[in-house]
Amino acid sequence: MSIPYLRALESESIYILREAAAQFSRPAILYSIGKDSSVLLHLAQKAFRPAPIPFPALHVDTTFKFREMIEFRNRICAERGITLLTATNQQAIDEGANPFALGTAKCCAQLKTKALLDALKEHRIDAAIGGARRDEEKSRAKERVFSFRDAFGQWNPKDQRPELWNLFNGRLDPGESMRIFPLSNWTEIDVWEYIDLEKIPVVPLYFAHPREVIVRGPLLIPIEHNPPIFPGERVETVVCRFRTLGCTYCTGAIRSNATTVSEIVQELRDARRSERETRIIDHDTEGSMELKKREGYF
Amino acid sequence: MPSHPPSLLRILIAGSVDDGKSTLVGRLLHDTRAVYDDQLESVRRVSSNGLELAFLTDGLRAEREQGITIDVAYRYFSTRKRRFILADAPGHEQYTRNMATGASHSELALILADARKGVLLQTRRHAYVCALLGIKYVVLAVNKMDLVGFDETVFSRIKHEFEEFARALGFSEIRAVPVSALEGDNVVEPSARMPWFRNCCLLERLENLKIVAPVEQPLRLPVQVVLRAEQDFRGYAGQIASGQLNAGDDVLILPARVSARISSLLRPDSATPQASAPLAVSVTLDRPVDLGRGDMLVDPQQPPSTARVFRASVVWMSQSPLVAQRPYLIRHTTRQVCAIVSRVENVIDLDRLASTPSDKIEFNGIGTVTVETHQPLYCEPYTVNRSTGAFIFIDPTTNQTIGAGMISEVLDSGAEIHTPAIATSGGLTIWFTGLSGAGKTTIAQAIYEKLWAKGLKVEILDGDVVRRQLSKDLGFSKEDRDENIRRLGFIAQLLNRNGVIVLVSAISPYRAIREEVRSAVPNFLEVYVNAPLEICEHRDPKGHYRKARSGEIAHFTGVTDPYEPPLIPEVECRTDLESLSDSVALVMKAIEQRLNNNST
């Protein structure tokens, strides 16, 4: 009897989540509110049911997220009884950090990486479980499922442990930590097919709707949080959706008519553009995701 | 969803840059439309010559800058028929380690050969490592056919040569396909330029390959975690490693060696009558049993071997060579045990594919060793069962994964083993006291590993274990508890006298008797494992608190009996506030100070 591949992926991820619970003192789920995080949370509930998820969810809030994301986050965590921790680099915000003032690379370093590392330290989290997938970006193709971080939260590609079979080595010395990626082997379309199969709720921003956006070359920039409008640009109403969610300033929408999960699946089957193309931060320099990761970015 | 590809095939691709491996991977990804236009555009920008497919698999910036190759990359593509995970292992540097890692995740090996060069030494090495890791299916892609004029005789010669050599390796199936990755012939589309080749092209071969499941394997379900919820719910959760499981089945529990019946089977969150490998499940049992992480539920008719001494093939992955008598940790299923290699038998000379006697295995070497473990493993030869035959070596000092092992033969079940440990003069007793569920045993176990890794003689006296053996006659009144502690102290003293470090893990609630033991034992270190009662009660690892609250257990410390915390413990571990590694570091520091003082 062959196991349908989504069930095989599901079992693999549940196995990894249970290893995280068994091998670490204080794991936490890095909850970004996106579709991958929604799948991760759903899998975590399955992995431990009828017991509750034995760790909290941590959201790194740059304060530049979509309003709908924050509403969705609060509703889901309340409905499911999930402990929610939030991390914000308030000092940087107070000092006026934003991508226009700092550039995207420095803004991410301040509002995401620093906020995350500080929160991991504050809550003494020794295993941060994230929804990153290997198919997302080329530097992630070699990422481990259990990805070791030194005492400064940094990723050294040369210092990673070989991973054989499903025997994960989570041993740490004080101060060190692990990033754990249960969705490593999932692809974007697997995530949507699974959302469809399991009827997992996701943020409505993923579905097509007429939205006011700034049309900037190929990019559709949302107008939430009042981004600057450059000469020659204007706000238009475009039927669009978000294929990936981040901060409003740095996340473009795509033109789409997909209003249901199955329409999204169909759209992805025909898609010729990659998922993270609309993520401005991935393209600030060649190899930029890898550089951010080495500093401790998720 | 009828359009679902029905199954997943995990492939290892082996070959060097010169064989055109990156180009072939790029070709497969490109022609199955796994690469998006914007990614192609960015590759075109860096290509000097149109679209260089090899750039699609270009690795990390760190690799480009430092000219190094970091281990295996995983690629994903799918067709209407199947979904594929491709483990792309660099073929030149550190190939044994990388190939072994990739092969451990794969069912099929796609081995490349250059049509102009034929079967090289490296091709043989790759095939050998694949066979060692248990891969049964091989596709030999004879690449660069365009450079030999698509000549059938060249292909046939290479195919024949490979089959001849690989016969000894025991693959179930070897298929050869002539391809040109650069031009796309026979990769995704059949080639018009090789009409003499009538079998399916490479992708079709991968799509249609039928993996014959190994003969019905007996049930092996290693427990990962125990799930607890209201109404005394106790779910034993894990991924079925082999075989299948039905609600109502009788299973044997190891190491307890007791039988129980599966009362319910959850897959993983809703009840199901049946589940099979590799599904993640949780089960409840019809009776209370002693069962936790690292234990295993197995088919009572066909249990695995219980082994402390076994022979294994090893792929070594550390710069410091594997040598006999050095302490290592072994992770096998969900179990972690202390081990030594008692003997290195031989290493494989990969150039000749023959074994030669050796007393060590170097970085990236392969060899055969005898392993002795402190606690038994429930295992089988790797060729019989990959899940219960595989293990990894972990360096107890650096925490690195330093080797991969495949059990070939169980040598001695339950034999006493002799580890050449160093006795410390006068010994030392480390006394862990605290509430039930505070984490005494967990810390003691971790300290045991650390001390043992230093080659020291060490023993654990666990309160629960001692009560089942030596203190069977005692109850839980204050008098009986004091007597139990007195006995523990007495044994610790005897062991200390022989230079053994003793880790006592017992609630030991009464201060006076602990002080009595302290004065009797010459070198005594008290560790207060402290967590608030609410937290211990919430953890309730053995379900005792619930029973104490319901009155099922009388005399329970913290609930109906008092706990008197130490006034000046040498070490206090706040397990509600600090991580296990923090607690362990604190205790280790105190132990090291004490041992250093003794030796000076």
mmCIF file of N, CA, C and O in Angstrom, chain A residues 1 5 11-12 14-15 18-19 22-23 25-26 49-51 124 134 139 141-142 144 157-159 161 163-165 168-169 171 174 184-185 187 190 193 269 272-274 277 286 290, chain B residues 3-5 10 33 35-38 41 61-64 66 70-71 74 76 83 101 104-105 224 228 239 268-269 276 279-281 293 329 331 336 382 399 401 449 576-577 580:
data_model
loop_
_atom_site.group_PDB
_atom_site.id
_atom_site.type_symbol
_atom_site.label_atom_id
_atom_site.label_comp_id
_atom_site.label_asym_id
_atom_site.label_seq_id
_atom_site.Cartn_x
_atom_site.Cartn_y
_atom_site.Cartn_z
ATOM 1 N N MET A 1 0.861 -1.185 0.000
ATOM 2 C CA MET A 1 0.000 0.000 0.000
ATOM 3 C C MET A 1 0.899 1.238 0.000
ATOM 4 O O MET A 1 1.756 1.396 0.859
ATOM 5 N N TYR A 5 1.449 11.083 -1.021
ATOM 6 C CA TYR A 5 2.639 11.810 -0.601
ATOM 7 C C TYR A 5 2.359 12.920 0.407
ATOM 8 O O TYR A 5 3.191 13.210 1.251
ATOM 9 N N SER A 11 3.381 13.093 8.022
ATOM 10 C CA SER A 11 3.959 12.241 9.060
ATOM 11 C C SER A 11 5.393 12.643 9.370
ATOM 12 O O SER A 11 5.805 12.663 10.524
ATOM 13 N N GLU A 12 6.147 12.957 8.316
ATOM 14 C CA GLU A 12 7.532 13.371 8.515
ATOM 15 C C GLU A 12 7.585 14.633 9.383
ATOM 16 O O GLU A 12 8.379 14.726 10.315
ATOM 17 N N ILE A 14 5.302 15.772 11.495
ATOM 18 C CA ILE A 14 4.844 15.486 12.857
ATOM 19 C C ILE A 14 5.957 14.812 13.657
ATOM 20 O O ILE A 14 6.200 15.136 14.817
ATOM 21 N N TYR A 15 6.665 13.909 12.986
ATOM 22 C CA TYR A 15 7.803 13.257 13.638
ATOM 23 C C TYR A 15 8.822 14.312 14.097
ATOM 24 O O TYR A 15 9.324 14.276 15.223
ATOM 25 N N ARG A 18 7.592 16.341 17.073
ATOM 26 C CA ARG A 18 7.677 15.561 18.312
ATOM 27 C C ARG A 18 9.122 15.439 18.779
ATOM 28 O O ARG A 18 9.398 15.446 19.986
ATOM 29 N N GLU A 19 10.067 15.338 17.840
ATOM 30 C CA GLU A 19 11.477 15.328 18.240
ATOM 31 C C GLU A 19 11.841 16.654 18.902
ATOM 32 O O GLU A 19 12.591 16.688 19.873
ATOM 33 N N ALA A 22 10.665 16.580 22.362
ATOM 34 C CA ALA A 22 11.368 15.622 23.217
ATOM 35 C C ALA A 22 12.806 16.029 23.501
ATOM 36 O O ALA A 22 13.327 15.753 24.569
ATOM 37 N N GLN A 23 13.449 16.680 22.531
ATOM 38 C CA GLN A 23 14.891 16.907 22.678
ATOM 39 C C GLN A 23 15.260 18.254 23.292
ATOM 40 O O GLN A 23 16.420 18.476 23.608
ATOM 41 N N SER A 25 14.480 21.823 25.923
ATOM 42 C CA SER A 25 13.830 22.262 27.148
ATOM 43 C C SER A 25 12.731 23.273 26.847
ATOM 44 O O SER A 25 11.675 23.248 27.445
ATOM 45 N N ARG A 26 13.029 24.239 25.949
ATOM 46 C CA ARG A 26 12.104 25.334 25.706
ATOM 47 C C ARG A 26 11.985 25.637 24.227
ATOM 48 O O ARG A 26 12.520 26.632 23.755
ATOM 49 N N ARG A 49 -2.199 16.258 19.898
ATOM 50 C CA ARG A 49 -3.578 16.088 20.311
ATOM 51 C C ARG A 49 -3.764 14.726 20.990
ATOM 52 O O ARG A 49 -3.174 13.762 20.518
ATOM 53 N N PRO A 50 -4.531 14.561 22.024
ATOM 54 C CA PRO A 50 -5.405 15.564 22.627
ATOM 55 C C PRO A 50 -4.697 16.508 23.605
ATOM 56 O O PRO A 50 -5.360 17.367 24.191
ATOM 57 N N ALA A 51 -3.397 16.349 23.802
ATOM 58 C CA ALA A 51 -2.693 17.295 24.664
ATOM 59 C C ALA A 51 -2.521 18.604 23.896
ATOM 60 O O ALA A 51 -2.534 18.605 22.672
ATOM 61 N N ARG A 124 14.608 32.460 26.760
ATOM 62 C CA ARG A 124 15.505 31.312 26.880
ATOM 63 C C ARG A 124 15.052 30.154 25.990
ATOM 64 O O ARG A 124 15.015 28.998 26.425
ATOM 65 N N ARG A 134 12.750 24.232 1.880
ATOM 66 C CA ARG A 134 13.993 24.232 1.102
ATOM 67 C C ARG A 134 13.776 24.725 -0.319
ATOM 68 O O ARG A 134 14.708 25.144 -0.977
ATOM 69 N N SER A 139 19.578 29.399 -1.180
ATOM 70 C CA SER A 139 20.457 29.129 -0.038
ATOM 71 C C SER A 139 19.790 28.178 0.949
ATOM 72 O O SER A 139 20.441 27.618 1.812
ATOM 73 N N ALA A 141 18.285 25.417 0.020
ATOM 74 C CA ALA A 141 18.301 24.043 -0.501
ATOM 75 C C ALA A 141 19.220 23.141 0.311
ATOM 76 O O ALA A 141 19.083 21.929 0.312
ATOM 77 N N LYS A 142 20.191 23.775 0.998
ATOM 78 C CA LYS A 142 21.131 22.962 1.776
ATOM 79 C C LYS A 142 20.878 23.084 3.268
ATOM 80 O O LYS A 142 21.698 22.665 4.084
ATOM 81 N N ARG A 144 19.584 22.387 6.940
ATOM 82 C CA ARG A 144 19.265 21.170 7.672
ATOM 83 C C ARG A 144 17.850 21.268 8.242
ATOM 84 O O ARG A 144 17.290 22.361 8.348
ATOM 85 N N PRO A 157 27.482 27.896 7.785
ATOM 86 C CA PRO A 157 27.200 26.779 6.873
ATOM 87 C C PRO A 157 28.244 25.674 6.968
ATOM 88 O O PRO A 157 27.962 24.532 6.646
ATOM 89 N N LYS A 158 29.449 26.014 7.429
ATOM 90 C CA LYS A 158 30.486 24.975 7.506
ATOM 91 C C LYS A 158 30.359 24.122 8.754
ATOM 92 O O LYS A 158 30.999 23.103 8.888
ATOM 93 N N ASP A 159 29.566 24.579 9.709
ATOM 94 C CA ASP A 159 29.543 23.942 11.012
ATOM 95 C C ASP A 159 28.240 23.178 11.252
ATOM 96 O O ASP A 159 27.823 22.986 12.374
ATOM 97 N N ARG A 161 25.600 19.929 11.192
ATOM 98 C CA ARG A 161 25.753 18.498 11.443
ATOM 99 C C ARG A 161 25.172 17.690 10.293
ATOM 100 O O ARG A 161 24.088 18.014 9.825
ATOM 101 N N GLU A 163 22.946 15.104 8.509
ATOM 102 C CA GLU A 163 21.675 14.517 8.943
ATOM 103 C C GLU A 163 21.409 13.242 8.161
ATOM 104 O O GLU A 163 21.180 13.285 6.962
ATOM 105 N N LEU A 164 21.472 12.139 8.877
ATOM 106 C CA LEU A 164 21.246 10.857 8.229
ATOM 107 C C LEU A 164 19.943 10.257 8.734
ATOM 108 O O LEU A 164 19.624 10.362 9.908
ATOM 109 N N TRP A 165 19.253 9.561 7.832
ATOM 110 C CA TRP A 165 17.971 8.947 8.155
ATOM 111 C C TRP A 165 17.086 9.964 8.867
ATOM 112 O O TRP A 165 17.094 11.124 8.498
ATOM 113 N N PHE A 168 17.887 12.779 14.322
ATOM 114 C CA PHE A 168 18.266 14.176 14.491
ATOM 115 C C PHE A 168 19.036 14.376 15.784
ATOM 116 O O PHE A 168 18.620 13.913 16.841
ATOM 117 N N ASN A 169 20.159 15.065 15.665
ATOM 118 C CA ASN A 169 21.035 15.307 16.808
ATOM 119 C C ASN A 169 20.784 16.708 17.344
ATOM 120 O O ASN A 169 21.219 17.685 16.769
ATOM 121 N N ARG A 171 21.712 17.902 20.405
ATOM 122 C CA ARG A 171 22.507 18.208 21.606
ATOM 123 C C ARG A 171 23.098 19.621 21.541
ATOM 124 O O ARG A 171 23.648 20.025 20.525
ATOM 125 N N PRO A 174 25.225 25.183 26.735
ATOM 126 C CA PRO A 174 24.476 26.375 27.155
ATOM 127 C C PRO A 174 24.693 27.547 26.191
ATOM 128 O O PRO A 174 25.802 27.776 25.726
ATOM 129 N N SER A 184 10.679 21.336 5.774
ATOM 130 C CA SER A 184 11.806 21.366 4.846
ATOM 131 C C SER A 184 11.475 20.770 3.486
ATOM 132 O O SER A 184 11.844 21.309 2.460
ATOM 133 N N ASN A 185 10.809 19.640 3.477
ATOM 134 C CA ASN A 185 10.589 18.923 2.217
ATOM 135 C C ASN A 185 9.284 19.279 1.523
ATOM 136 O O ASN A 185 8.907 18.616 0.558
ATOM 137 N N THR A 187 6.830 21.756 -0.758
ATOM 138 C CA THR A 187 6.941 22.822 -1.745
ATOM 139 C C THR A 187 5.721 23.722 -1.599
ATOM 140 O O THR A 187 4.763 23.391 -0.883
ATOM 141 N N ASP A 190 2.533 21.998 -2.359
ATOM 142 C CA ASP A 190 2.163 21.026 -1.305
ATOM 143 C C ASP A 190 1.435 21.745 -0.181
ATOM 144 O O ASP A 190 0.455 21.244 0.371
ATOM 145 N N GLU A 193 -2.045 22.568 -1.318
ATOM 146 C CA GLU A 193 -2.882 21.366 -1.430
ATOM 147 C C GLU A 193 -3.256 20.833 -0.053
ATOM 148 O O GLU A 193 -4.358 20.339 0.160
ATOM 149 N N ARG A 269 -0.126 25.870 -10.411
ATOM 150 C CA ARG A 269 0.275 24.867 -11.400
ATOM 151 C C ARG A 269 0.726 25.541 -12.691
ATOM 152 O O ARG A 269 1.586 25.045 -13.397
ATOM 153 N N ARG A 272 4.487 30.907 -13.647
ATOM 154 C CA ARG A 272 5.815 30.947 -14.228
ATOM 155 C C ARG A 272 6.744 31.877 -13.454
ATOM 156 O O ARG A 272 7.861 32.119 -13.868
ATOM 157 N N ARG A 273 6.239 32.467 -12.372
ATOM 158 C CA ARG A 273 7.086 33.360 -11.572
ATOM 159 C C ARG A 273 7.239 32.741 -10.189
ATOM 160 O O ARG A 273 6.329 32.091 -9.686
ATOM 161 N N SER A 274 8.391 32.957 -9.549
ATOM 162 C CA SER A 274 8.628 32.293 -8.272
ATOM 163 C C SER A 274 7.911 33.024 -7.133
ATOM 164 O O SER A 274 7.576 34.191 -7.241
ATOM 165 N N GLU A 277 9.503 36.218 -5.551
ATOM 166 C CA GLU A 277 9.845 37.331 -6.436
ATOM 167 C C GLU A 277 9.298 38.644 -5.891
ATOM 168 O O GLU A 277 9.884 39.706 -6.045
ATOM 169 N N GLU A 286 23.007 40.026 -4.281
ATOM 170 C CA GLU A 286 23.132 38.619 -4.662
ATOM 171 C C GLU A 286 23.460 37.805 -3.395
ATOM 172 O O GLU A 286 24.346 38.174 -2.628
ATOM 173 N N GLU A 290 21.080 34.339 2.166
ATOM 174 C CA GLU A 290 22.124 33.613 2.882
ATOM 175 C C GLU A 290 22.842 34.526 3.888
ATOM 176 O O GLU A 290 23.106 34.134 5.021
ATOM 177 N N SER B 3 -5.774 15.048 -9.422
ATOM 178 C CA SER B 3 -4.536 15.422 -10.106
ATOM 179 C C SER B 3 -3.293 15.218 -9.237
ATOM 180 O O SER B 3 -2.196 15.468 -9.678
ATOM 181 N N HIS B 4 -3.490 14.762 -8.005
ATOM 182 C CA HIS B 4 -2.333 14.497 -7.141
ATOM 183 C C HIS B 4 -1.382 13.496 -7.744
ATOM 184 O O HIS B 4 -1.804 12.403 -8.103
ATOM 185 N N PRO B 5 -0.103 13.809 -7.757
ATOM 186 C CA PRO B 5 0.823 12.727 -8.064
ATOM 187 C C PRO B 5 0.660 11.664 -6.983
ATOM 188 O O PRO B 5 0.542 12.006 -5.812
ATOM 189 N N ARG B 10 12.227 9.299 -3.688
ATOM 190 C CA ARG B 10 13.404 10.023 -3.213
ATOM 191 C C ARG B 10 14.628 9.485 -3.951
ATOM 192 O O ARG B 10 14.894 8.290 -3.909
ATOM 193 N N ARG B 33 9.621 22.022 -15.605
ATOM 194 C CA ARG B 33 9.086 23.342 -15.265
ATOM 195 C C ARG B 33 9.106 23.601 -13.752
ATOM 196 O O ARG B 33 8.206 24.228 -13.204
ATOM 197 N N VAL B 35 11.445 25.295 -12.515
ATOM 198 C CA VAL B 35 12.169 26.556 -12.374
ATOM 199 C C VAL B 35 11.290 27.657 -12.929
ATOM 200 O O VAL B 35 10.755 27.551 -14.032
ATOM 201 N N TYR B 36 11.139 28.716 -12.161
ATOM 202 C CA TYR B 36 10.283 29.812 -12.597
ATOM 203 C C TYR B 36 11.041 30.774 -13.509
ATOM 204 O O TYR B 36 12.269 30.823 -13.503
ATOM 205 N N ASP B 37 10.293 31.534 -14.280
ATOM 206 C CA ASP B 37 10.898 32.434 -15.257
ATOM 207 C C ASP B 37 11.859 33.437 -14.627
ATOM 208 O O ASP B 37 12.924 33.703 -15.168
ATOM 209 N N ASP B 38 11.472 34.000 -13.462
ATOM 210 C CA ASP B 38 12.363 35.003 -12.875
ATOM 211 C C ASP B 38 13.663 34.373 -12.409
ATOM 212 O O ASP B 38 14.716 34.992 -12.435
ATOM 213 N N GLU B 41 15.686 33.982 -15.509
ATOM 214 C CA GLU B 41 16.241 35.273 -15.907
ATOM 215 C C GLU B 41 17.502 35.588 -15.107
ATOM 216 O O GLU B 41 18.492 36.051 -15.663
ATOM 217 N N ARG B 61 26.684 31.303 -1.405
ATOM 218 C CA ARG B 61 27.719 32.312 -1.566
ATOM 219 C C ARG B 61 28.999 31.885 -0.839
ATOM 220 O O ARG B 61 30.100 32.047 -1.350
ATOM 221 N N ALA B 62 28.804 31.297 0.347
ATOM 222 C CA ALA B 62 29.955 30.840 1.131
ATOM 223 C C ALA B 62 30.778 29.827 0.345
ATOM 224 O O ALA B 62 31.998 29.824 0.395
ATOM 225 N N GLU B 63 30.087 28.969 -0.395
ATOM 226 C CA GLU B 63 30.811 27.961 -1.163
ATOM 227 C C GLU B 63 31.588 28.611 -2.294
ATOM 228 O O GLU B 63 32.719 28.249 -2.584
ATOM 229 N N ARG B 64 30.936 29.571 -2.959
ATOM 230 C CA ARG B 64 31.602 30.229 -4.084
ATOM 231 C C ARG B 64 32.817 31.011 -3.596
ATOM 232 O O ARG B 64 33.882 30.949 -4.182
ATOM 233 N N GLN B 66 34.540 30.637 -0.766
ATOM 234 C CA GLN B 66 35.591 29.874 -0.110
ATOM 235 C C GLN B 66 36.012 28.652 -0.910
ATOM 236 O O GLN B 66 36.904 27.924 -0.515
ATOM 237 N N ILE B 70 29.543 22.366 0.534
ATOM 238 C CA ILE B 70 28.902 22.027 1.793
ATOM 239 C C ILE B 70 27.804 21.039 1.533
ATOM 240 O O ILE B 70 26.713 21.391 1.121
ATOM 241 N N ASP B 71 28.086 19.809 1.690
ATOM 242 C CA ASP B 71 27.078 18.778 1.836
ATOM 243 C C ASP B 71 25.933 18.820 0.836
ATOM 244 O O ASP B 71 26.026 19.439 -0.220
ATOM 245 N N TYR B 74 18.968 19.731 -1.546
ATOM 246 C CA TYR B 74 17.746 19.001 -1.872
ATOM 247 C C TYR B 74 16.937 19.799 -2.885
ATOM 248 O O TYR B 74 16.736 20.998 -2.724
ATOM 249 N N TYR B 76 13.415 19.850 -5.588
ATOM 250 C CA TYR B 76 12.050 19.329 -5.628
ATOM 251 C C TYR B 76 11.471 19.543 -7.013
ATOM 252 O O TYR B 76 11.568 20.630 -7.568
ATOM 253 N N ARG B 83 5.957 12.785 -7.535
ATOM 254 C CA ARG B 83 6.660 13.898 -6.954
ATOM 255 C C ARG B 83 8.038 13.392 -6.561
ATOM 256 O O ARG B 83 8.172 12.275 -6.056
ATOM 257 N N THR B 101 25.007 10.561 3.420
ATOM 258 C CA THR B 101 23.900 11.364 3.931
ATOM 259 C C THR B 101 22.740 11.360 2.944
ATOM 260 O O THR B 101 21.595 11.068 3.299
ATOM 261 N N SER B 104 21.024 7.973 2.603
ATOM 262 C CA SER B 104 20.195 7.546 3.734
ATOM 263 C C SER B 104 18.765 8.042 3.581
ATOM 264 O O SER B 104 17.870 7.571 4.253
ATOM 265 N N HIS B 105 18.545 9.025 2.685
ATOM 266 C CA HIS B 105 17.199 9.553 2.464
ATOM 267 C C HIS B 105 16.605 9.073 1.149
ATOM 268 O O HIS B 105 15.553 9.560 0.746
ATOM 269 N N GLN B 224 8.386 8.287 20.749
ATOM 270 C CA GLN B 224 9.064 9.587 20.755
ATOM 271 C C GLN B 224 8.706 10.391 21.987
ATOM 272 O O GLN B 224 9.566 10.928 22.671
ATOM 273 N N ARG B 228 -0.039 13.486 27.342
ATOM 274 C CA ARG B 228 -0.936 13.377 28.492
ATOM 275 C C ARG B 228 -2.033 14.401 28.377
ATOM 276 O O ARG B 228 -1.790 15.541 28.011
ATOM 277 N N GLN B 239 6.553 7.472 15.116
ATOM 278 C CA GLN B 239 6.345 7.171 13.710
ATOM 279 C C GLN B 239 6.593 5.670 13.519
ATOM 280 O O GLN B 239 7.616 5.163 13.986
ATOM 281 N N PRO B 268 -2.858 11.080 12.802
ATOM 282 C CA PRO B 268 -2.263 11.141 14.123
ATOM 283 C C PRO B 268 -3.243 11.753 15.123
ATOM 284 O O PRO B 268 -3.006 11.708 16.307
ATOM 285 N N ASP B 269 -4.377 12.298 14.617
ATOM 286 C CA ASP B 269 -5.266 12.972 15.558
ATOM 287 C C ASP B 269 -6.678 12.401 15.547
ATOM 288 O O ASP B 269 -7.512 12.780 16.343
ATOM 289 N N SER B 276 0.196 2.003 8.946
ATOM 290 C CA SER B 276 1.443 1.302 8.628
ATOM 291 C C SER B 276 2.562 2.311 8.437
ATOM 292 O O SER B 276 2.321 3.516 8.358
ATOM 293 N N LEU B 279 3.743 6.121 8.793
ATOM 294 C CA LEU B 279 2.806 7.091 9.368
ATOM 295 C C LEU B 279 3.141 7.417 10.823
ATOM 296 O O LEU B 279 3.612 6.560 11.568
ATOM 297 N N ALA B 280 2.888 8.677 11.174
ATOM 298 C CA ALA B 280 3.036 9.123 12.561
ATOM 299 C C ALA B 280 1.717 8.821 13.267
ATOM 300 O O ALA B 280 0.651 9.167 12.770
ATOM 301 N N VAL B 281 1.795 8.159 14.400
ATOM 302 C CA VAL B 281 0.582 7.756 15.123
ATOM 303 C C VAL B 281 0.757 8.029 16.608
ATOM 304 O O VAL B 281 1.845 8.394 17.067
ATOM 305 N N ARG B 293 9.988 7.607 26.187
ATOM 306 C CA ARG B 293 10.810 7.847 25.013
ATOM 307 C C ARG B 293 11.982 6.872 24.966
ATOM 308 O O ARG B 293 12.619 6.619 25.996
ATOM 309 N N LEU B 329 28.546 8.681 21.893
ATOM 310 C CA LEU B 329 27.113 8.486 22.099
ATOM 311 C C LEU B 329 26.543 7.909 20.825
ATOM 312 O O LEU B 329 27.024 8.216 19.733
ATOM 313 N N ARG B 331 22.893 7.357 18.727
ATOM 314 C CA ARG B 331 21.458 7.599 18.631
ATOM 315 C C ARG B 331 20.884 6.566 17.666
ATOM 316 O O ARG B 331 21.330 6.463 16.516
ATOM 317 N N GLN B 336 18.987 7.095 22.926
ATOM 318 C CA GLN B 336 20.383 7.519 22.927
ATOM 319 C C GLN B 336 21.119 6.805 24.043
ATOM 320 O O GLN B 336 20.655 6.773 25.178
ATOM 321 N N TYR B 382 20.862 -3.975 9.327
ATOM 322 C CA TYR B 382 20.380 -2.916 8.451
ATOM 323 C C TYR B 382 19.774 -3.479 7.165
ATOM 324 O O TYR B 382 18.816 -2.932 6.642
ATOM 325 N N ASN B 399 29.429 17.560 20.659
ATOM 326 C CA ASN B 399 28.022 17.380 20.253
ATOM 327 C C ASN B 399 27.859 17.159 18.748
ATOM 328 O O ASN B 399 26.734 17.124 18.238
ATOM 329 N N THR B 401 27.719 15.350 15.064
ATOM 330 C CA THR B 401 27.429 14.041 14.490
ATOM 331 C C THR B 401 28.684 13.616 13.740
ATOM 332 O O THR B 401 29.124 14.321 12.826
ATOM 333 N N GLU B 449 26.317 10.928 31.261
ATOM 334 C CA GLU B 449 26.933 10.921 29.926
ATOM 335 C C GLU B 449 28.224 11.736 29.896
ATOM 336 O O GLU B 449 29.217 11.334 29.308
ATOM 337 N N ASP B 576 12.595 25.193 36.264
ATOM 338 C CA ASP B 576 11.501 25.942 35.643
ATOM 339 C C ASP B 576 12.040 27.168 34.924
ATOM 340 O O ASP B 576 11.368 27.733 34.076
ATOM 341 N N LEU B 577 13.253 27.589 35.261
ATOM 342 C CA LEU B 577 13.798 28.821 34.695
ATOM 343 C C LEU B 577 14.941 28.584 33.728
ATOM 344 O O LEU B 577 15.159 29.352 32.817
ATOM 345 N N LEU B 580 17.958 22.552 30.336
ATOM 346 C CA LEU B 580 18.680 21.375 30.801
ATOM 347 C C LEU B 580 20.185 21.601 30.682
ATOM 348 O O LEU B 580 20.942 21.307 31.600
#
